[in-house]
XYZ file of C-alpha atoms in Angstrom:
501
model
C -28.910 -11.224 6.985
C -27.300 -8.302 5.158
C -23.941 -8.697 3.153
C -21.052 -6.894 1.855
C -18.625 -6.749 -0.886
C -14.935 -6.115 -0.178
C -12.648 -5.508 -3.432
C -9.105 -5.393 -2.746
C -7.471 -3.999 -6.169
C -3.880 -4.544 -5.837
C -0.574 -4.766 -7.690
C -0.557 -8.361 -8.718
C -3.906 -9.625 -8.650
C -7.421 -8.101 -6.995
C -9.307 -10.368 -4.484
C -12.971 -10.334 -4.010
C -14.512 -11.186 -0.928
C -17.730 -10.986 0.259
C -18.593 -10.633 4.169
C -21.725 -10.488 6.424
C -22.488 -7.889 8.165
C -20.536 -9.255 11.374
C -17.411 -9.578 9.129
C -17.248 -13.327 8.636
C -16.145 -14.094 5.306
C -18.701 -16.367 3.067
C -16.627 -16.738 -0.264
C -13.744 -15.339 -1.674
C -12.012 -15.532 -5.401
C -9.031 -13.610 -6.729
C -7.908 -13.024 -10.315
C -4.133 -12.011 -11.182
C -3.399 -9.480 -14.202
C -0.159 -8.481 -15.732
C 2.714 -5.976 -14.832
C 3.960 -4.035 -17.985
C 7.932 -2.936 -17.842
C 8.479 -1.712 -21.105
C 11.599 0.418 -19.654
C 13.610 -0.469 -17.166
C 12.015 0.780 -13.658
C 8.969 1.591 -14.918
C 5.916 -0.360 -14.040
C 2.268 -0.125 -15.711
C -0.833 -1.758 -15.738
C -3.973 -1.811 -18.329
C -7.064 -0.435 -16.470
C -9.272 -2.500 -18.140
C -7.468 -5.775 -16.778
C -8.566 -4.330 -13.296
C -12.130 -3.878 -14.501
C -12.575 -7.331 -16.242
C -11.051 -9.133 -13.085
C -13.522 -7.234 -10.535
C -16.271 -8.050 -12.592
C -15.210 -11.745 -12.687
C -14.409 -12.139 -9.230
C -17.710 -10.069 -8.223
C -19.584 -12.337 -10.386
C -17.979 -15.581 -8.928
C -18.836 -14.447 -5.307
C -22.155 -13.555 -5.776
C -23.186 -17.006 -8.045
C -21.014 -19.170 -5.392
C -22.581 -17.822 -2.438
C -26.138 -18.092 -3.551
C -27.241 -15.160 -1.651
C -29.625 -12.905 -3.576
C -28.623 -9.565 -4.833
C -30.775 -7.359 -3.032
C -29.020 -8.929 0.297
C -25.574 -7.247 -1.127
C -26.052 -4.115 0.622
C -22.441 -2.416 -0.323
C -19.188 -2.750 -2.002
C -16.335 -0.869 -0.584
C -12.809 -0.639 -2.452
C -9.523 -0.753 -1.112
C -6.594 -0.061 -3.512
C -2.836 0.388 -4.747
C -1.757 3.799 -4.153
C -0.249 6.655 -5.783
C -0.881 5.429 -9.370
C -1.779 7.390 -12.467
C -4.881 6.687 -14.792
C -5.565 9.105 -17.355
C -9.106 9.258 -19.280
C -10.139 11.366 -22.486
C -13.568 13.421 -22.292
C -15.147 10.151 -22.966
C -13.866 8.556 -19.694
C -11.455 6.047 -22.013
C -7.920 5.087 -20.735
C -5.265 7.365 -22.876
C -2.584 5.698 -21.911
C -2.028 2.722 -19.211
C -1.982 3.704 -15.931
C 1.474 4.125 -14.293
C 1.778 2.744 -10.767
C 2.959 3.467 -7.373
C 6.142 1.520 -7.879
C 7.143 2.949 -10.687
C 10.968 4.597 -10.855
C 10.595 6.469 -14.028
C 9.699 10.031 -12.456
C 12.791 11.438 -10.343
C 13.737 14.132 -13.122
C 9.949 15.214 -13.128
C 9.865 15.319 -9.201
C 12.426 17.877 -9.620
C 10.274 19.598 -11.940
C 7.558 19.968 -9.473
C 9.892 20.817 -6.412
C 10.540 23.952 -8.879
C 7.034 24.889 -8.987
C 6.228 23.844 -5.331
C 9.021 23.901 -2.924
C 8.972 21.245 -0.549
C 8.392 23.941 2.219
C 4.956 24.973 0.799
C 4.233 21.484 -0.087
C 4.634 20.229 3.587
C 2.654 23.141 4.745
C -0.286 22.257 2.729
C 0.045 18.534 2.058
C 2.264 17.352 4.875
C 4.431 15.758 3.158
C 7.448 17.239 1.135
C 7.588 16.428 -3.001
C 8.107 12.916 -3.517
C 9.151 11.119 -6.489
C 6.677 8.251 -6.065
C 3.652 10.519 -5.324
C 0.835 11.139 -7.994
C 1.680 14.640 -8.746
C 5.714 13.523 -10.109
C 4.087 10.979 -12.555
C 1.759 13.627 -13.710
C 4.496 15.878 -14.530
C 6.285 13.405 -16.118
C 3.313 12.762 -18.332
C 3.369 16.622 -18.900
C 6.874 16.716 -19.992
C 7.114 13.588 -22.150
C 3.647 12.897 -23.555
C 2.121 15.811 -24.012
C -0.305 14.785 -26.600
C -1.714 12.639 -23.978
C -1.663 15.366 -21.310
C -3.859 17.785 -23.681
C -6.602 14.966 -23.799
C -6.501 14.268 -20.309
C -9.811 15.126 -18.871
C -10.278 12.747 -15.686
C -7.465 11.952 -13.546
C -8.462 8.753 -11.267
C -6.176 6.597 -8.627
C -6.550 2.997 -9.581
C -9.856 2.252 -7.357
C -11.341 5.262 -8.470
C -11.351 4.081 -12.009
C -13.320 1.126 -10.829
C -15.618 2.943 -8.954
C -16.355 5.235 -12.487
C -16.569 1.579 -14.662
C -19.360 0.795 -11.551
C -20.939 3.892 -10.789
C -20.356 6.429 -13.728
C -19.186 9.043 -10.905
C -16.024 10.419 -11.135
C -14.751 10.593 -7.052
C -12.103 9.698 -4.695
C -11.728 9.665 -1.225
C -8.970 11.351 1.681
C -6.806 8.322 2.820
C -6.342 7.350 -1.117
C -5.949 11.371 -2.351
C -3.425 12.075 0.363
C -0.655 10.637 -1.911
C -1.591 12.571 -5.371
C 0.122 15.337 -3.872
C -2.894 17.659 -4.836
C -5.153 17.375 -1.616
C -4.894 19.858 1.718
C -4.490 17.148 3.822
C -5.104 19.400 6.890
C -8.582 20.111 5.692
C -9.337 17.064 3.582
C -9.744 18.707 0.295
C -8.192 19.461 -2.915
C -6.079 22.500 -2.483
C -6.641 25.286 -4.490
C -2.863 26.383 -4.577
C -1.552 23.095 -5.791
C -3.909 22.959 -8.189
C -3.220 26.377 -9.836
C 0.759 25.443 -9.382
C 0.396 22.008 -10.975
C -2.000 23.704 -13.598
C -4.529 20.807 -13.052
C -8.859 21.787 -13.167
C -10.882 20.522 -9.888
C -13.079 19.168 -12.682
C -10.414 16.984 -14.098
C -10.182 15.451 -10.241
C -13.263 13.502 -8.619
C -15.261 14.745 -5.966
C -13.507 14.092 -2.680
C -15.494 12.377 -0.110
C -14.617 10.595 3.354
C -13.916 6.818 3.279
C -17.581 5.516 4.618
C -19.438 7.930 2.642
C -21.539 6.554 -0.216
C -20.257 7.969 -3.533
C -22.865 6.153 -5.520
C -24.736 2.921 -6.623
C -24.427 0.727 -9.493
C -25.000 1.438 -12.713
C -27.966 -0.616 -14.375
C -25.881 -2.701 -16.579
C -23.759 -3.473 -13.830
C -25.927 -4.715 -11.474
C -27.586 -6.993 -13.731
C -23.661 -8.046 -14.961
C -22.891 -8.971 -11.705
C -26.410 -10.328 -10.440
C -26.604 -7.438 -7.656
C -29.180 -4.160 -7.877
C -29.122 -0.513 -8.778
C -29.549 0.053 -5.127
C -26.021 -1.817 -3.791
C -24.036 1.166 -2.800
C -20.298 2.370 -3.139
C -18.504 4.040 -0.385
C -15.601 5.701 -0.778
C -13.393 3.067 0.571
C -9.695 3.911 1.029
C -5.740 3.412 -0.034
C -5.062 -0.601 0.638
C -2.761 0.198 3.627
C -5.776 2.493 5.170
C -8.345 -0.255 4.663
C -5.730 -2.748 5.875
C -5.809 -0.720 9.188
C -9.285 -0.559 9.573
C -9.211 -4.937 8.742
C -6.787 -4.974 11.546
C -8.647 -2.341 13.770
C -6.045 0.092 13.533
C -8.495 3.153 14.697
C -7.741 4.296 17.834
C -4.428 5.984 19.489
C -1.708 3.402 20.171
C -2.335 1.183 17.874
C -0.014 0.283 14.465
C -0.047 -2.157 12.074
C 2.878 -3.816 9.591
C 1.634 -5.170 6.361
C 4.181 -7.647 4.120
C 2.761 -7.575 0.782
C 4.378 -6.810 -2.484
C 5.387 -3.865 -0.681
C 5.477 -3.566 2.935
C 4.037 -0.863 5.112
C 4.273 0.202 8.921
C 0.906 2.559 9.821
C 0.250 4.251 12.767
C -2.915 6.320 14.039
C -2.731 9.644 14.930
C -5.596 11.696 15.931
C -3.989 15.376 14.593
C -1.969 15.628 11.127
C 1.489 15.299 12.900
C 4.649 15.347 10.398
C 8.076 13.946 10.844
C 10.095 16.712 10.537
C 13.058 14.738 9.012
C 10.222 13.968 6.438
C 11.003 10.010 6.442
C 7.117 8.759 6.405
C 3.974 9.978 5.315
C 1.260 12.375 6.824
C -1.804 11.408 5.254
C -5.998 10.852 5.931
C -7.079 8.375 7.763
C -10.224 6.562 6.554
C -11.688 7.422 9.975
C -13.333 10.530 9.621
C -11.295 13.174 11.610
C -8.266 11.138 12.015
C -4.992 11.142 10.093
C -1.792 8.317 10.220
C 1.406 8.002 9.796
C 2.724 5.570 7.104
C 5.791 4.516 5.645
C 6.303 1.900 3.002
C 9.349 -0.231 1.924
C 8.754 -1.009 -2.117
C 10.038 -4.611 -2.135
C 9.191 -6.303 0.926
C 7.529 -9.599 0.380
C 8.635 -8.993 -3.312
C 12.013 -9.336 -2.226
C 11.359 -13.168 -0.972
C 9.354 -13.721 -4.178
C 12.602 -12.698 -6.168
C 14.494 -14.628 -4.248
C 12.080 -17.692 -4.178
C 11.871 -17.721 -7.819
C 15.105 -17.738 -8.266
C 16.327 -20.153 -5.625
C 13.212 -22.408 -4.424
C 11.377 -22.309 -7.409
C 9.222 -24.957 -6.412
C 8.322 -23.617 -2.700
C 4.934 -22.304 -3.627
C 4.118 -21.640 -0.489
C 7.443 -20.784 1.231
C 7.543 -23.871 3.660
C 11.039 -24.648 2.503
C 12.589 -21.151 3.071
C 10.604 -20.548 6.647
C 12.983 -23.868 7.662
C 15.775 -22.789 6.061
C 15.515 -19.282 7.484
C 14.893 -20.644 11.016
C 17.947 -22.874 10.465
C 20.391 -20.028 10.060
C 21.647 -17.822 12.960
C 19.965 -14.434 14.016
C 21.831 -11.892 12.175
C 21.972 -14.623 9.409
C 25.758 -14.972 10.092
C 26.748 -11.408 9.702
C 25.348 -11.093 6.126
C 23.252 -8.190 5.372
C 20.320 -7.776 2.637
C 19.405 -4.552 1.430
C 15.720 -4.841 0.075
C 15.963 -2.134 -2.541
C 15.020 -4.151 -5.625
C 12.703 -1.455 -7.158
C 14.419 1.679 -5.449
C 13.065 2.746 -2.039
C 10.424 4.750 -0.543
C 10.866 5.468 3.609
C 12.871 6.739 4.498
C 15.558 7.445 1.859
C 12.943 8.217 -1.451
C 15.319 7.189 -4.175
C 14.510 5.384 -6.567
C 17.971 5.051 -7.875
C 18.998 3.031 -5.172
C 19.280 -1.147 -5.670
C 19.487 -4.038 -3.658
C 22.250 -6.009 -2.527
C 23.982 -8.803 -0.115
C 26.841 -7.050 2.183
C 29.166 -9.267 3.800
C 28.676 -11.973 1.736
C 31.627 -14.751 2.204
C 32.636 -18.288 1.039
C 31.363 -19.485 4.556
C 27.663 -18.357 4.223
C 25.418 -20.650 2.995
C 21.676 -20.989 1.285
C 20.159 -20.638 4.117
C 21.982 -17.333 5.558
C 20.861 -15.611 2.316
C 17.601 -16.855 2.974
C 17.560 -15.361 6.668
C 19.147 -12.184 5.635
C 16.236 -11.407 2.876
C 13.490 -11.581 5.746
C 15.396 -9.948 8.233
C 16.601 -6.821 5.533
C 12.969 -6.369 4.689
C 12.266 -6.403 8.503
C 15.156 -3.833 8.945
C 13.683 -1.688 6.522
C 10.761 -2.190 8.279
C 12.395 -1.313 11.391
C 13.673 2.295 10.030
C 10.054 3.352 9.377
C 8.956 2.301 13.071
C 11.961 4.499 14.114
C 10.726 7.458 12.138
C 7.227 7.205 13.565
C 8.539 6.840 16.989
C 10.887 9.573 16.857
C 7.969 11.702 15.713
C 6.033 11.175 19.225
C 4.112 8.456 17.838
C 4.728 5.381 20.275
C 2.117 2.132 19.649
C 1.956 -0.308 21.974
C 1.854 -3.383 20.080
C 2.123 -4.071 16.322
C -0.799 -5.603 14.652
C 0.522 -7.957 11.765
C -1.222 -8.727 8.417
C -0.584 -9.287 4.767
C 1.035 -12.226 3.165
C 4.176 -12.046 5.278
C 1.588 -12.703 8.362
C 1.085 -16.507 7.269
C 4.636 -17.222 8.413
C 5.424 -17.836 12.484
C 8.688 -17.305 12.056
C 8.408 -13.888 10.533
C 6.097 -12.633 13.097
C 8.696 -13.510 15.927
C 11.295 -11.696 13.588
C 9.443 -8.849 13.667
C 8.568 -8.773 17.348
C 12.392 -9.436 18.220
C 13.791 -6.644 15.230
C 11.032 -4.150 16.329
C 11.663 -5.003 20.127
C 7.788 -4.814 20.958
C 5.215 -7.614 21.322
C 3.459 -8.593 17.628
C -0.347 -10.050 17.290
C -2.691 -10.698 14.602
C -6.149 -10.713 13.906
C -8.458 -13.799 14.493
C -9.277 -14.150 10.700
C -7.302 -14.565 7.576
C -5.194 -11.452 7.730
C -4.057 -11.673 3.746
C -7.819 -10.504 3.298
C -7.433 -7.250 6.258
C -7.763 -4.949 3.458
C -10.814 -6.490 1.656
C -12.389 -6.628 5.439
C -11.798 -2.976 6.100
C -13.438 -2.144 2.756
C -16.522 -3.853 3.824
C -16.441 -2.337 7.164
C -16.470 0.954 5.521
C -19.205 -0.213 3.183
C -20.984 -1.552 6.493
C -20.759 2.287 7.721
C -22.125 3.727 4.695
C -24.815 1.276 4.563
C -25.660 2.668 8.239
C -25.281 -0.974 9.689
C -22.874 1.067 12.199
C -22.627 4.239 13.194
C -19.052 4.812 12.769
C -15.718 2.823 11.960
C -14.514 2.609 15.143
C -17.923 1.240 16.179
C -17.776 -1.134 13.765
C -14.213 -2.259 14.238
C -14.776 -3.309 17.901
C -17.629 -5.467 17.114
C -16.170 -7.105 14.026
C -12.688 -7.330 14.654
C -10.873 -10.076 17.388
C -7.703 -10.337 18.187
C -6.267 -13.754 18.295
C -4.866 -14.991 21.963
C -1.529 -15.708 21.186
C 0.810 -12.677 21.257
C 4.559 -12.828 19.550
C 6.988 -11.361 22.857
C 10.625 -9.924 21.864
C 13.104 -12.444 22.948
C 15.238 -9.819 25.025
C 18.520 -12.317 24.361
C 18.261 -11.437 20.792
C 17.909 -7.509 21.448
C 21.554 -6.619 21.731
C 22.349 -9.025 18.543
C 19.490 -7.069 16.405
C 20.055 -3.788 17.419
C 24.130 -4.324 16.254
C 23.287 -5.950 13.168
C 20.618 -3.080 12.293
C 23.011 -0.427 13.203
C 24.992 -1.709 10.611
C 22.511 -2.016 8.109
C 21.625 1.464 8.766
C 24.720 2.827 7.832
C 25.031 1.189 4.335
C 22.492 3.180 2.213
C 24.195 6.287 2.864
C 27.846 4.920 2.145
C 26.039 3.684 -1.255
C 23.687 6.184 -2.190
C 25.994 7.979 -4.848
C 27.495 4.203 -5.739
C 23.880 3.599 -6.748
C 23.222 6.033 -8.892
C 26.860 5.926 -10.462
C 25.584 2.065 -11.507
C 22.528 3.092 -13.364
C 24.343 5.546 -15.144
C 26.705 3.452 -16.532
């Protein structure tokens, strides 16, 4: 039997899963690492922490499985998007990585917009200039840490730093590179115009591959450290959301996925590089060659519930009481609305200055109402993204759900009711969808399957149960969603004013 490793480099931890070629999980291991917040709104990590965690978890799964190193043929990597890892000419990090949810780049984003208009960026990158994407982070370093920028020889995304440490290769792939705002998304290559405008040399960036393509093999030292061989290939891999889409079989027209992890994402497959004319969602390259996807992210999805749990349910590690309490409150949380903007928001507002809040709180509300409001508020925010996707011409048939939130039967039904569409789950540990997607890409790269679609059709099995929307609740949820949808425009200026106090 042939085996594959899927690495999922998340914000809070890395998860490493060993699969056989049929997608069966053999053994998994996870390791956490810290997030540094030296200033309000900043979010950074040490790339060395990622590498140490990757090595530790891979060594564990290889040793624990008892499988011979030569039988583990490939490694696929999934990674948190939109980060910035800056290395010197010797390949050493010049500073901590700036993460996807870092909120310092509002002014730098405007600098990028002066350099490259939204219209030109849309023409090439299929997305307007955005503060959360990598280009704005690079501009921030230029403007605020010129001594660091002067020494920058290599610019990598988080998972691509791991690739460099494992293989010695500076490379990336199209799904993750799309969010750097340096890629020609239609033609799936670096844009000479964008690089020239941003004063970035192509030599500073990794070679661009398709997600299932082989980008290198393990170095001799790393192979020995991990118990693998120098023939173990490392494929392009994918951004966390694109890998999760592969891991849930969202690789054909009509398919879509919602994931609830630290952030929350709604993701829909497209066979053309279509754009949302109102620029509420991203258009990126899909991990399937020749395909693209719509994607919008809610910055604080599962993170909202984790924050709330830490404050009010500190002993509820598995969220069991939270789910019971949420179920005990009425749909609409007794007219209480939660806005899930703890760390600003991406889609559809793209405002890093907005903040979270409960609206409508009264003396009649109890903790269970607040609990339900948090879960509903996250789902309303994700419906914002789905609405933009639908209005752009993509109408999914059913929503596939994955991520930590998918463990909650209550949240599955809540999503079906608020989205007003059926929700289903892969017949697997849905928290490992991104790792499985990365492993599937590795399987294709190793020649076990001819295409990503073929691999998914043979590996991905959906559960029999489907969560159908409750018609009796549609009117209620539509009314609360309409009220939710009006809050951000009314409070936008207030958020900025509060932050400036």
